[in-house]
Amino acid sequence: MAGIASRRSMMQYAAVARMRMQMLAHSARTGRGKFDIVAQIATWSTYLFLGTLFAAGFAMGAFHILYGGHLGYFSLLIWGALLMWQFTPIMAISFREEYDLSGLARYPLGFGAYYILFIFFGFFDLSTIFGLASLLGIAIGVSLARPALLPIGLLALAIFAAFNILLNRAIFAWLSRWLARRRSREILGVFFFIVVVAAELMNPALHEFHLRLPANLLALLKILIPFDALFPPGLVSGGMLAVTHGHLLRAALSLAGLAAWTILPGATLAARLRAQYRGENLSEAPARKPEAAPAKGTNRPSRFDVTGPVAAVMVKEARYLMRSYQLLYGLVAPLILMLVFTGTPRHHHTGALVAPEHLLLPLAVLYAFLGLTRLIFNSLGSEGTGLQFYFASPAPFWKIMLGKNLFHMILLAIEIVVLWVIAVLRAGLPSAETMAITLCAMTFIVPANFLAANLVSLHVPYRMNLTRIQRSQGATANNLVSLLAQLVVGGVSAIAYFVAYARGGPWLAAIILLAMGVVASLAYWLVLRGLGTRARRRIEPLLSDLARTAS
Amino acid sequence: MNSPAISAQNVTRRFGDFVAVDQVTFDVAPGQFFGFLGPNGAGKSTTIKMLTGLLAPSSGNVHVLGEDMSRNPVAIKQQIGVVPEGMALFGRLTAAEYLRFVARMYGLDRQTTRQRTEELLEFMHLANEPKKLVTDFSHGMQKKLALAAAVIHAPRVLFLDEPFEGVDAVAAVTLKNMLQGMIARGATIFLTSHVLEIVERLCSHVAIISKGRLVANGSLEELRHGVASRLPGTQGDEKLTLEQIFLNVVGGNSADEAQELSWLA
């Protein structure tokens, strides 16, 4: 770690920061870039607002605990902050816009400077914002309730923040390394399916546990409390508790223990980054086997071998999907959500999360769309330099998009059917009326969404790296527009449904939705046929955003 | 005798079961223009990545300018310039901004940075469009910029992975003159290229890698002599081209194979 504050390292930090600022400034040169910045501002404003709410909540919690003299419970608050810090990336699927440091490896950057830069880029992350906001709130609560505890509190919280940042970065770095291999992603995929099945099987047991939750929780806490003092949250509160009792040595020991905990993720991260710094290959290459020469006459066409651009694109999309854990996760996530929202099986209605039965089918459609948003609304994002081929090939561009759309529609249909079967098994068959209206609504929602998705894919695309857990430049703008489009389509169909329902009952609503579906399908077809002209006009920005020099 | 500028000793790189580079050993003397050739997928780029510290060898040692790459990569990187495969530029910077960024990464002071940036942009004919982003440059312009960035800190050893690919003839002459000027002033250049005529014209020494193994290494004259002695019907004084040497060494040929594609017009 020597030299992290040397003159050369400082120059290098400044150069990287300046480079990032210049890139940000240049991204505003185009309308697309300006829009992306606006989307980023909107997103970060939301994060900051949520962070402020978290800070206020934690400040009130800390104030209440300390002012009431219940310092023994302070550790629970710190545990809350820790869990939020480490689990926010998972809950929010926060694959951040991660700057790839490997591009700097060819410069004379010391390992210490490389490490510092890796940590630095972790600051611009949802979990770090929420985590720091919660710790700030706790510090405010401490300063208001027990000002005398503020010095020790600030010191302990600062070390605790360092622990969390290092832990978060270490988890990210190791996970990223692990998931860089296709085999690991396949293991993760299997793990997800096992989790889904296990959740289903465990439901009756959880139901029993749920009934006796208060007693179970207390029993669990009684077992865990003696060990609390050994973990970072317990050490933070232990240090503060020791100061209130005048045991300065014990407080110092708690802080030393906290510092020792901080070294652990720091060292784990260092081990990972050292390998990265020395140079490693994160590609699929390790999975590659030496190729055997094909015997003559054995070159039979594969089962998926099809001709025609539409079919060829569909096969290519299927192969991409099977090789991307991120996209597969998008398919599995709605299934998990459906299990959560449908609560326990039909005869065990207990959970507050249980959705009304007549809404289960519309919810299935909604979840399925959400799961496939990245695929449908950024359908060119994973092409990379292969995008150029589409423009160089003799196939009309609209047929390429049609191939993608058809494949995504098939996926959507499968996803909806599976979700609906889960819903039916758990909550019973919805009425014929609900089924008819939902199907009629789908005749509008599907083509309208695909119409919007094709335009968004052409005008607000972003480059997806299917082998790395990272968010890409431009993803925020695309996500925002996709969400807006889905809200508009969903809102229009809802308004039409409610107005028609109020005027003439459910069957009029079904007919109106069907009529809207016909119009939407026609509009979809007309826009699809015009995509070639639109794409030719946008070749340069598309190649620049999706296929050219990495930024 | 001077220690070699670049030394690879039994360098191996495995990716799982696949051995991309297998026990490669060679030295490049200071001031040499060294060509490193091989068919596609032979292990050229993997080797260059290991020589420049971008990829750790599975086994073996790499020394550059007498320093061990595994022990002191920063000291080596300070003295080498690299144009990597794919160039790895920062697309959303202008050329001048990119060069200034690179210069600061190498610790050049402000005055030197400004002066060299201006000179390099003029030299590479990139000064005319100061506001154009790198991502909007043509492939050839990007190559020139990558080369400018690789030399801005006056490296003692330069590694070039396909530097002339996509560069127009006028720019190629400029670049060749610049590289020969560097050699004349004592720099060492390690070059990979598929354009054998360029390698033949520029390089004094050549190594050939095939299927991960080094199959030839020496001066052009040594290689000519070695191949000529093996080729039946070749006169001793007949001057073989590098292409003939290359095809003979890697065992590729192929009139017969081409004839199999009878469906080609």
PDB file of N, CA, C and O in Angstrom, chain A residues 320 382-392 543 546-547:
ATOM      1  N   TYR A 320     -28.288 -16.158 -26.638  1.00  0.00           N
ATOM      2  CA  TYR A 320     -27.809 -15.082 -25.757  1.00  0.00           C
ATOM      3  C   TYR A 320     -28.451 -15.211 -24.377  1.00  0.00           C
ATOM      4  O   TYR A 320     -27.806 -15.054 -23.362  1.00  0.00           O
ATOM      5  N   SER A 382     -27.257  -5.725 -26.096  1.00  0.00           N
ATOM      6  CA  SER A 382     -26.240  -6.751 -25.869  1.00  0.00           C
ATOM      7  C   SER A 382     -25.505  -7.139 -27.147  1.00  0.00           C
ATOM      8  O   SER A 382     -24.717  -8.076 -27.153  1.00  0.00           O
ATOM      9  N   GLU A 383     -25.738  -6.406 -28.228  1.00  0.00           N
ATOM     10  CA  GLU A 383     -25.151  -6.809 -29.516  1.00  0.00           C
ATOM     11  C   GLU A 383     -23.663  -6.495 -29.608  1.00  0.00           C
ATOM     12  O   GLU A 383     -22.938  -7.155 -30.347  1.00  0.00           O
ATOM     13  N   GLY A 384     -23.202  -5.449 -28.926  1.00  0.00           N
ATOM     14  CA  GLY A 384     -21.797  -5.055 -29.042  1.00  0.00           C
ATOM     15  C   GLY A 384     -21.460  -4.708 -30.479  1.00  0.00           C
ATOM     16  O   GLY A 384     -22.286  -4.153 -31.219  1.00  0.00           O
ATOM     17  N   THR A 385     -20.266  -5.104 -30.896  1.00  0.00           N
ATOM     18  CA  THR A 385     -19.857  -4.770 -32.264  1.00  0.00           C
ATOM     19  C   THR A 385     -20.665  -5.545 -33.300  1.00  0.00           C
ATOM     20  O   THR A 385     -20.665  -5.189 -34.474  1.00  0.00           O
ATOM     21  N   GLY A 386     -21.344  -6.594 -32.855  1.00  0.00           N
ATOM     22  CA  GLY A 386     -22.176  -7.380 -33.762  1.00  0.00           C
ATOM     23  C   GLY A 386     -23.295  -6.553 -34.378  1.00  0.00           C
ATOM     24  O   GLY A 386     -23.855  -6.923 -35.419  1.00  0.00           O
ATOM     25  N   LEU A 387     -23.600  -5.424 -33.747  1.00  0.00           N
ATOM     26  CA  LEU A 387     -24.658  -4.550 -34.261  1.00  0.00           C
ATOM     27  C   LEU A 387     -24.369  -4.131 -35.703  1.00  0.00           C
ATOM     28  O   LEU A 387     -25.285  -3.997 -36.520  1.00  0.00           O
ATOM     29  N   GLN A 388     -23.077  -3.927 -35.981  1.00  0.00           N
ATOM     30  CA  GLN A 388     -22.698  -3.475 -37.329  1.00  0.00           C
ATOM     31  C   GLN A 388     -23.151  -4.479 -38.390  1.00  0.00           C
ATOM     32  O   GLN A 388     -23.451  -4.110 -39.516  1.00  0.00           O
ATOM     33  N   PHE A 389     -23.163  -5.743 -37.980  1.00  0.00           N
ATOM     34  CA  PHE A 389     -23.557  -6.781 -38.927  1.00  0.00           C
ATOM     35  C   PHE A 389     -24.989  -6.579 -39.404  1.00  0.00           C
ATOM     36  O   PHE A 389     -25.307  -6.797 -40.570  1.00  0.00           O
ATOM     37  N   TYR A 390     -25.858  -6.163 -38.472  1.00  0.00           N
ATOM     38  CA  TYR A 390     -27.258  -5.970 -38.852  1.00  0.00           C
ATOM     39  C   TYR A 390     -27.380  -4.935 -39.964  1.00  0.00           C
ATOM     40  O   TYR A 390     -28.211  -5.054 -40.845  1.00  0.00           O
ATOM     41  N   PHE A 391     -26.532  -3.906 -39.861  1.00  0.00           N
ATOM     42  CA  PHE A 391     -26.603  -2.860 -40.879  1.00  0.00           C
ATOM     43  C   PHE A 391     -25.900  -3.289 -42.170  1.00  0.00           C
ATOM     44  O   PHE A 391     -26.200  -2.785 -43.238  1.00  0.00           O
ATOM     45  N   ALA A 392     -24.945  -4.199 -42.021  1.00  0.00           N
ATOM     46  CA  ALA A 392     -24.215  -4.649 -43.214  1.00  0.00           C
ATOM     47  C   ALA A 392     -24.946  -5.790 -43.918  1.00  0.00           C
ATOM     48  O   ALA A 392     -24.720  -6.044 -45.096  1.00  0.00           O
ATOM     49  N   LEU A 543     -24.118   3.033 -33.245  1.00  0.00           N
ATOM     50  CA  LEU A 543     -22.809   2.394 -33.193  1.00  0.00           C
ATOM     51  C   LEU A 543     -21.960   3.038 -32.099  1.00  0.00           C
ATOM     52  O   LEU A 543     -21.216   2.366 -31.392  1.00  0.00           O
ATOM     53  N   LEU A 546     -23.375   1.752 -28.722  1.00  0.00           N
ATOM     54  CA  LEU A 546     -23.419   0.306 -28.459  1.00  0.00           C
ATOM     55  C   LEU A 546     -22.220  -0.481 -28.948  1.00  0.00           C
ATOM     56  O   LEU A 546     -21.946  -1.560 -28.437  1.00  0.00           O
ATOM     57  N   ALA A 547     -21.528   0.045 -29.940  1.00  0.00           N
ATOM     58  CA  ALA A 547     -20.528  -0.829 -30.567  1.00  0.00           C
ATOM     59  C   ALA A 547     -19.118  -0.276 -30.608  1.00  0.00           C
ATOM     60  O   ALA A 547     -18.179  -1.021 -30.820  1.00  0.00           O
TER      61      ALA A 547
END
